[in-house]
Amino acid sequence: MPETVEPASPSAGRRWRLPMGARSAEEPHRASTPLELLFDLTFVVAIAAAAAELGHAVADDHLGHGVVGFVMVFFAIWWAWMNFTWFASAYDSDDVPYRLLTLLQMAGVLVLAAGVPAAFDDTDYTAVTVGYVIMRVAMVTQWVRAGRGDRASRATAYRYALGTAVIQAGWLARLALPDTAGLIAFFVLVPLELAVPPWAERAARTSWHPHHIAERYGLFVIIVLGESVLAASRALAPAVEAGATADTVLLGAGGLLLLFGCWWLYFAAPAGHGLARHPERAFGWGYGHYGVFAALAALGAGLEVAAETLVHHIKVSDGVVGFAIALPIIVFLLLVWVLHAPLHAFPITGLGVVVIACGALAAIAAAAAAGLPLPWFAVLAALPVWALVALVVVLDDRQARAAGG
């Protein structure tokens, strides 16, 4: 068993540096720390920049270029956040070196965010890469500290440090490649990054806390949803200033219903209990959230483009905008079922119902391509999502009645 470190009493004094021992995976009442919440907030800037650039690409009929740029930038955002989150779940010592290294990672996020426009407009990933490497080098230092402080998991920590450090050299070398070769290198380096945790954890599993991890992921879902709300609100503002119309109300209501419905479905059941029962499924669950987070961010971009159509002429058809909203929701719905159903963290046990809802969304998007006005499309697109919400409510109530006799 790894050595565990219990958190200090709030009334106790604080030493500036502590041994970085593993925290207990069964620590009661484990919750996100104020530092973790502050860390998450810096990612709002990066997510907003990536979503805004995707929205501009859709509106300007540069969909392929925009999607590729979004996939690449969002990977950097997600992977840096994810690695910090799982590390903090196991090794958050909250001493001065830990806080300063977290500050360094936050600075890396801001550098990354500043480079997002250049990545989309000029395929110049220099700032994005530098910001990403800053965050990852800080994590290398954290893993070295963990290796020195936790003898039981020393091999695991040093594997993390070594694998991460080597791959960062690859990301920096990629900057010297021409665009096509750089794109190929991206799809080589990503699997290598993804392979580091399974390789490292073969030595010994880190003591991540299942309920803490589930909470952290849920908070990030809320952050991405909040960014989508902000993006849609920002886009609707010019239409409201020009005079609120039925179209403005319909599009605003439809967008809010979509986002709220996605929130309801994601939090239909707590994932922490499932992760505690099935820790072997943690890698798939954690990695699969790339699609969940990216889909919600892309949904915000789609809603922003739809709102823009109320006040500006854009280069793409209403059908493209409709699918730019429907496809992220479809990806979100399928992934939430795929990730949560095996953990018994989703009341809808049958995939068929979710597939029917996704088919209805695709059909409504096709109707937008055939002439259905986008404001009405937004309202109608919310119906399949809320049908799933209603089913979740019914199943939850039935389960509660059965449990209560």
Coordinates of C-alpha atoms in Angstrom, one line a residue:
M1 CA 0.0 0.0 0.0
P2 CA 1.3 3.5 -0.8
E3 CA 2.1 5.8 2.1
T4 CA -0.7 8.2 2.8
V5 CA -0.7 11.7 4.0
E6 CA -3.7 13.0 5.9
P7 CA -4.6 16.7 5.4
A8 CA -3.6 19.1 8.1
S9 CA -6.2 20.6 10.5
P10 CA -7.3 24.0 9.3
S11 CA -6.2 25.4 12.6
A12 CA -2.8 23.9 12.5
G13 CA 0.3 25.9 11.3
R14 CA 1.5 25.4 7.7
R15 CA 5.1 24.4 6.8
W16 CA 6.2 25.9 3.5
R17 CA 7.3 22.5 2.2
L18 CA 5.9 19.0 2.9
P19 CA 6.9 15.5 1.9
M20 CA 4.7 14.6 -1.1
G21 CA 3.2 11.4 0.0
A22 CA 0.1 9.8 -1.5
R23 CA -3.3 10.8 -0.3
S24 CA -5.7 8.1 0.7
A25 CA -8.1 6.9 -2.0
E26 CA -10.7 6.5 0.8
E27 CA -10.3 9.9 2.4
P28 CA -13.8 10.9 3.6
H29 CA -15.4 14.1 2.4
R30 CA -12.8 14.7 -0.2
A31 CA -13.7 17.8 -2.3
S32 CA -12.2 20.1 -4.8
T33 CA -9.8 22.7 -3.2
P34 CA -9.9 26.4 -3.8
L35 CA -6.6 26.1 -5.8
E36 CA -8.2 23.5 -8.1
L37 CA -11.2 25.8 -8.7
L38 CA -8.9 28.7 -9.5
F39 CA -6.9 26.5 -11.8
D40 CA -10.0 25.5 -13.7
L41 CA -11.0 29.1 -14.2
T42 CA -7.9 29.8 -16.2
F43 CA -9.1 27.2 -18.7
V44 CA -12.2 29.2 -19.3
V45 CA -10.0 31.6 -21.3
A46 CA -8.5 28.9 -23.5
I47 CA -11.9 27.1 -24.1
A48 CA -13.5 30.4 -25.0
A49 CA -10.7 31.2 -27.5
A50 CA -10.9 27.7 -29.1
A51 CA -14.7 27.8 -29.3
A52 CA -14.8 31.3 -30.7
E53 CA -12.3 30.4 -33.5
L54 CA -14.3 27.3 -34.3
G55 CA -17.4 29.5 -34.6
H56 CA -15.6 31.9 -36.9
A57 CA -14.5 29.0 -39.1
V58 CA -18.0 27.7 -39.4
A59 CA -19.4 31.1 -40.2
D60 CA -16.7 31.7 -42.9
D61 CA -17.3 28.3 -44.5
H62 CA -13.9 27.0 -43.4
L63 CA -15.4 24.1 -41.6
G64 CA -12.7 21.5 -42.3
H65 CA -9.8 23.8 -41.3
G66 CA -11.7 24.9 -38.2
V67 CA -12.5 21.4 -37.0
V68 CA -8.9 20.3 -37.4
G69 CA -7.6 23.3 -35.5
F70 CA -10.2 22.9 -32.8
V71 CA -9.4 19.2 -32.3
M72 CA -5.7 19.9 -32.0
V73 CA -6.0 22.9 -29.6
F74 CA -8.7 21.3 -27.5
F75 CA -6.5 18.3 -27.0
A76 CA -3.8 20.5 -25.5
I77 CA -6.3 22.1 -23.2
W78 CA -7.9 18.8 -22.1
W79 CA -4.8 16.8 -21.7
A80 CA -3.0 19.4 -19.5
W81 CA -6.1 19.8 -17.4
M82 CA -6.7 16.1 -17.1
N83 CA -3.1 15.3 -16.0
F84 CA -3.2 18.0 -13.3
T85 CA -6.5 16.7 -12.1
W86 CA -5.5 13.1 -11.6
F87 CA -2.2 14.0 -10.1
A88 CA -3.8 16.4 -7.6
S89 CA -6.3 13.7 -6.6
A90 CA -3.4 11.5 -5.6
Y91 CA -0.7 13.9 -4.4
D92 CA -2.1 17.3 -3.5
S93 CA 0.2 18.4 -0.7
D94 CA -0.9 22.0 -0.9
D95 CA 2.5 23.3 0.2
V96 CA 4.3 26.3 -1.3
P97 CA 6.2 24.4 -4.1
Y98 CA 3.0 22.7 -5.1
R99 CA 1.1 26.0 -5.3
L100 CA 3.9 27.7 -7.2
L101 CA 4.1 24.9 -9.8
T102 CA 0.3 25.1 -10.2
L103 CA 0.8 28.9 -10.8
L104 CA 3.3 28.0 -13.5
Q105 CA 0.8 25.7 -15.1
M106 CA -1.8 28.5 -15.0
A107 CA 0.6 30.8 -16.8
G108 CA 1.0 28.1 -19.4
V109 CA -2.8 28.0 -19.9
L110 CA -2.8 31.7 -20.6
V111 CA 0.1 31.5 -23.1
L112 CA -1.7 28.7 -24.9
A113 CA -4.9 30.7 -25.0
A114 CA -3.1 33.7 -26.4
G115 CA -1.8 31.5 -29.3
V116 CA -5.2 30.1 -30.3
P117 CA -6.0 32.8 -33.0
A118 CA -2.6 32.2 -34.7
A119 CA -3.1 28.5 -34.6
F120 CA -6.5 28.8 -36.4
D121 CA -5.6 31.7 -38.7
D122 CA -2.0 30.9 -39.7
T123 CA -1.6 27.3 -38.5
D124 CA 1.1 28.7 -36.3
Y125 CA 1.1 26.5 -33.2
T126 CA 4.2 28.1 -31.6
A127 CA 2.5 29.8 -28.7
V128 CA 0.0 27.0 -28.2
T129 CA 2.9 24.5 -28.0
V130 CA 5.0 26.7 -25.7
G131 CA 2.1 27.2 -23.3
Y132 CA 1.4 23.4 -23.4
V133 CA 5.0 22.5 -22.7
I134 CA 5.1 25.0 -19.8
M135 CA 2.2 23.1 -18.2
R136 CA 3.7 19.7 -18.9
V137 CA 7.2 20.6 -17.6
A138 CA 5.6 21.7 -14.4
M139 CA 4.0 18.3 -14.1
V140 CA 7.3 16.6 -14.7
T141 CA 8.6 18.5 -11.6
Q142 CA 5.5 17.5 -9.6
W143 CA 6.0 13.8 -10.5
V144 CA 9.7 13.9 -9.5
R145 CA 8.6 15.3 -6.1
A146 CA 6.0 12.6 -5.8
G147 CA 8.6 10.0 -6.6
R148 CA 10.9 11.3 -3.9
G149 CA 8.1 11.4 -1.3
D150 CA 6.2 8.2 -2.1
R151 CA 8.5 5.2 -2.0
A152 CA 5.7 2.7 -2.8
S153 CA 4.8 4.4 -6.0
R154 CA 8.3 5.8 -6.9
A155 CA 8.6 3.7 -10.1
T156 CA 5.2 5.0 -11.3
A157 CA 6.0 8.6 -10.6
Y158 CA 9.4 8.4 -12.3
R159 CA 7.8 6.7 -15.3
Y160 CA 5.3 9.6 -15.6
A161 CA 8.2 12.1 -15.3
L162 CA 10.3 10.4 -17.9
G163 CA 7.6 9.7 -20.4
T164 CA 6.2 13.3 -20.2
A165 CA 9.6 14.9 -20.5
V166 CA 10.6 12.9 -23.6
I167 CA 7.3 13.6 -25.4
Q168 CA 7.6 17.4 -24.7
A169 CA 10.9 17.3 -26.7
G170 CA 8.8 15.9 -29.5
W171 CA 6.3 18.7 -29.3
L172 CA 9.0 21.3 -29.5
A173 CA 10.7 19.5 -32.4
R174 CA 7.3 19.5 -34.2
L175 CA 7.4 23.3 -34.5
A176 CA 10.3 23.0 -37.0
L177 CA 8.2 20.8 -39.4
P178 CA 6.2 22.1 -42.4
D179 CA 2.4 22.1 -42.0
T180 CA 1.7 18.6 -43.4
A181 CA 4.5 16.9 -41.6
G182 CA 3.5 18.8 -38.4
L183 CA -0.1 17.5 -38.7
I184 CA 1.2 13.9 -39.1
A185 CA 3.5 14.4 -36.1
F186 CA 0.5 15.6 -34.0
F187 CA -1.3 12.3 -34.6
V188 CA 1.9 10.4 -33.7
L189 CA 2.6 12.4 -30.5
V190 CA -1.0 12.2 -29.2
P191 CA -1.0 8.4 -28.9
L192 CA 2.3 8.6 -27.2
E193 CA 0.9 11.1 -24.7
L194 CA -2.1 8.9 -24.1
A195 CA 0.1 5.8 -23.6
V196 CA 2.2 7.3 -20.7
P197 CA -0.4 6.9 -17.9
P198 CA -1.2 3.2 -18.7
W199 CA 2.5 2.5 -19.0
A200 CA 3.4 4.3 -15.8
E201 CA 0.5 2.8 -13.8
R202 CA 1.7 -0.7 -14.7
A203 CA 4.3 -0.3 -12.0
A204 CA 1.8 0.6 -9.3
R205 CA -1.6 2.4 -9.4
T206 CA -1.7 6.0 -8.0
S207 CA -4.1 6.6 -5.2
W208 CA -6.6 8.8 -7.0
H209 CA -9.9 9.4 -5.2
P210 CA -12.9 8.2 -7.2
H211 CA -15.4 10.7 -5.8
H212 CA -13.0 13.5 -6.0
I213 CA -12.3 12.7 -9.7
A214 CA -16.0 12.5 -10.5
E215 CA -16.5 15.9 -8.9
R216 CA -13.6 17.4 -10.8
Y217 CA -14.9 16.2 -14.1
G218 CA -18.4 17.4 -13.3
L219 CA -17.1 20.8 -12.4
F220 CA -15.3 21.0 -15.8
V221 CA -18.5 20.1 -17.5
I222 CA -20.2 23.0 -15.8
I223 CA -17.3 25.3 -16.8
V224 CA -17.7 24.3 -20.5
L225 CA -21.4 24.7 -20.3
G226 CA -21.0 28.1 -18.7
E227 CA -18.7 29.1 -21.6
S228 CA -21.3 28.0 -24.0
V229 CA -24.0 30.0 -22.3
L230 CA -21.7 33.1 -22.4
A231 CA -20.9 32.6 -26.1
A232 CA -24.6 32.3 -27.0
S233 CA -25.4 35.3 -24.8
R234 CA -22.6 37.4 -26.4
A235 CA -23.8 36.5 -29.9
L236 CA -27.5 37.3 -29.1
A237 CA -26.6 40.7 -27.6
P238 CA -26.6 42.6 -31.0
A239 CA -29.9 41.1 -31.9
V240 CA -31.5 42.1 -28.6
E241 CA -30.0 45.6 -29.0
A242 CA -31.6 45.9 -32.4
G243 CA -34.9 45.0 -30.9
A244 CA -36.0 41.7 -29.4
T245 CA -38.0 39.6 -31.9
A246 CA -39.7 36.2 -31.8
D247 CA -36.6 34.7 -33.5
T248 CA -34.4 36.1 -30.8
V249 CA -36.6 34.7 -28.1
L250 CA -36.9 31.3 -29.8
L251 CA -33.2 30.9 -30.4
G252 CA -32.3 32.0 -26.9
A253 CA -34.9 29.7 -25.3
G254 CA -33.8 26.8 -27.5
G255 CA -30.2 27.2 -26.7
L256 CA -30.8 27.4 -23.0
L257 CA -33.0 24.3 -23.1
L258 CA -30.3 22.4 -25.0
L259 CA -27.6 23.4 -22.5
F260 CA -29.7 22.7 -19.5
G261 CA -30.8 19.4 -20.8
C262 CA -27.2 18.3 -21.4
W263 CA -26.4 19.3 -17.8
W264 CA -29.3 17.3 -16.5
L265 CA -28.3 14.2 -18.4
Y266 CA -24.6 14.3 -17.5
F267 CA -25.5 14.6 -13.8
A268 CA -28.3 12.0 -14.0
A269 CA -26.4 9.8 -11.5
P270 CA -23.1 10.2 -9.6
A271 CA -20.1 8.6 -11.3
G272 CA -18.0 8.4 -8.2
H273 CA -19.6 5.2 -6.9
G274 CA -19.1 3.5 -10.2
L275 CA -15.5 4.5 -10.4
A276 CA -15.0 3.2 -6.9
R277 CA -16.5 -0.2 -7.8
H278 CA -14.8 -0.4 -11.2
P279 CA -11.4 1.4 -11.0
E280 CA -10.2 -0.7 -14.0
R281 CA -12.6 1.4 -16.2
A282 CA -11.1 4.7 -15.1
F283 CA -8.8 5.1 -18.1
G284 CA -11.6 4.7 -20.6
W285 CA -13.9 6.9 -18.6
G286 CA -11.3 9.6 -18.2
Y287 CA -10.1 9.6 -21.8
G288 CA -13.6 9.5 -23.2
H289 CA -14.3 12.8 -21.7
Y290 CA -12.2 14.5 -24.3
G291 CA -15.2 14.0 -26.6
V292 CA -17.7 15.1 -23.9
F293 CA -15.9 18.4 -23.2
A294 CA -15.1 19.1 -26.8
A295 CA -18.7 18.4 -27.9
L296 CA -20.1 20.9 -25.3
A297 CA -17.6 23.5 -26.3
A298 CA -18.4 23.0 -30.0
L299 CA -22.2 23.2 -29.1
G300 CA -21.5 26.7 -27.8
A301 CA -19.7 27.6 -31.0
G302 CA -22.7 26.4 -33.0
L303 CA -25.2 28.3 -31.0
E304 CA -23.0 31.5 -31.4
V305 CA -23.1 31.1 -35.2
A306 CA -26.8 30.6 -35.1
A307 CA -27.3 33.8 -33.1
E308 CA -25.0 35.6 -35.6
T309 CA -27.4 34.8 -38.4
L310 CA -30.0 37.0 -36.8
V311 CA -28.0 40.1 -37.4
H312 CA -25.4 39.2 -40.1
H313 CA -25.2 37.4 -43.3
I314 CA -22.8 34.5 -43.1
K315 CA -21.3 32.3 -45.8
V316 CA -22.7 29.0 -44.8
S317 CA -26.3 27.7 -45.1
D318 CA -28.7 27.2 -42.3
G319 CA -28.3 23.5 -42.8
V320 CA -24.6 23.6 -42.0
V321 CA -25.4 25.7 -38.9
G322 CA -28.0 23.2 -37.9
F323 CA -25.6 20.3 -38.1
A324 CA -23.0 22.4 -36.3
I325 CA -25.4 22.4 -33.3
A326 CA -26.9 18.9 -33.7
L327 CA -23.7 16.9 -34.2
P328 CA -22.0 18.0 -31.0
I329 CA -25.2 17.1 -29.1
I330 CA -25.2 13.7 -30.7
V331 CA -21.6 13.1 -29.8
F332 CA -22.3 14.2 -26.2
L333 CA -25.4 12.0 -25.8
L334 CA -23.6 8.9 -27.2
L335 CA -20.5 9.4 -25.1
V336 CA -22.4 10.1 -21.9
W337 CA -24.2 6.8 -22.3
V338 CA -21.0 4.9 -23.3
L339 CA -19.0 6.3 -20.4
H340 CA -21.6 6.3 -17.6
A341 CA -23.8 3.2 -18.4
P342 CA -21.0 0.7 -17.6
L343 CA -20.5 2.5 -14.2
H344 CA -24.3 2.3 -13.6
A345 CA -24.2 6.1 -13.5
F346 CA -26.9 6.6 -16.1
P347 CA -30.5 5.5 -15.5
I348 CA -31.1 4.8 -19.2
T349 CA -29.7 1.3 -19.6
G350 CA -30.7 0.8 -23.3
L351 CA -28.5 2.4 -26.0
G352 CA -31.4 2.1 -28.4
V353 CA -33.3 5.0 -26.8
V354 CA -30.3 7.3 -27.0
V355 CA -29.7 6.3 -30.7
I356 CA -33.4 7.2 -31.5
A357 CA -32.9 10.6 -29.9
C358 CA -29.7 11.1 -31.9
G359 CA -31.6 10.1 -35.1
A360 CA -34.3 12.7 -34.3
L361 CA -31.6 15.4 -33.9
A362 CA -30.1 14.5 -37.2
A363 CA -33.6 14.6 -38.8
I364 CA -34.3 18.1 -37.3
A365 CA -30.9 19.3 -38.6
A366 CA -31.8 18.0 -42.1
A367 CA -35.1 19.9 -41.8
A368 CA -33.0 23.1 -41.2
A369 CA -31.1 22.3 -44.4
A370 CA -34.5 22.0 -46.1
G371 CA -35.7 25.4 -44.9
L372 CA -36.7 25.2 -41.3
P373 CA -35.8 28.5 -39.7
L374 CA -32.9 28.2 -37.2
P375 CA -34.8 29.7 -34.3
W376 CA -37.4 27.0 -34.6
F377 CA -34.7 24.4 -35.2
A378 CA -33.1 25.3 -31.8
V379 CA -36.4 24.8 -30.0
L380 CA -37.2 21.5 -31.9
A381 CA -33.7 20.2 -31.3
A382 CA -34.2 20.5 -27.6
L383 CA -37.2 18.1 -27.7
P384 CA -35.2 14.8 -28.1
V385 CA -32.8 15.9 -25.4
W386 CA -35.7 16.7 -23.0
A387 CA -37.4 13.4 -23.9
L388 CA -34.3 11.7 -22.5
V389 CA -34.5 14.0 -19.5
A390 CA -38.1 13.0 -18.9
L391 CA -37.2 9.3 -19.3
V392 CA -34.4 9.7 -16.7
V393 CA -36.9 11.3 -14.3
V394 CA -39.4 8.5 -14.7
L395 CA -36.7 5.8 -14.2
D396 CA -35.2 7.6 -11.2
D397 CA -38.7 7.8 -9.6
R398 CA -39.4 4.1 -10.3
Q399 CA -36.1 3.1 -8.8
A400 CA -36.7 5.2 -5.7
R401 CA -40.1 3.7 -5.2
A402 CA -38.7 0.2 -5.6
A403 CA -35.9 0.9 -3.1
G404 CA -38.4 2.3 -0.7
G405 CA -40.7 -0.7 -1.0

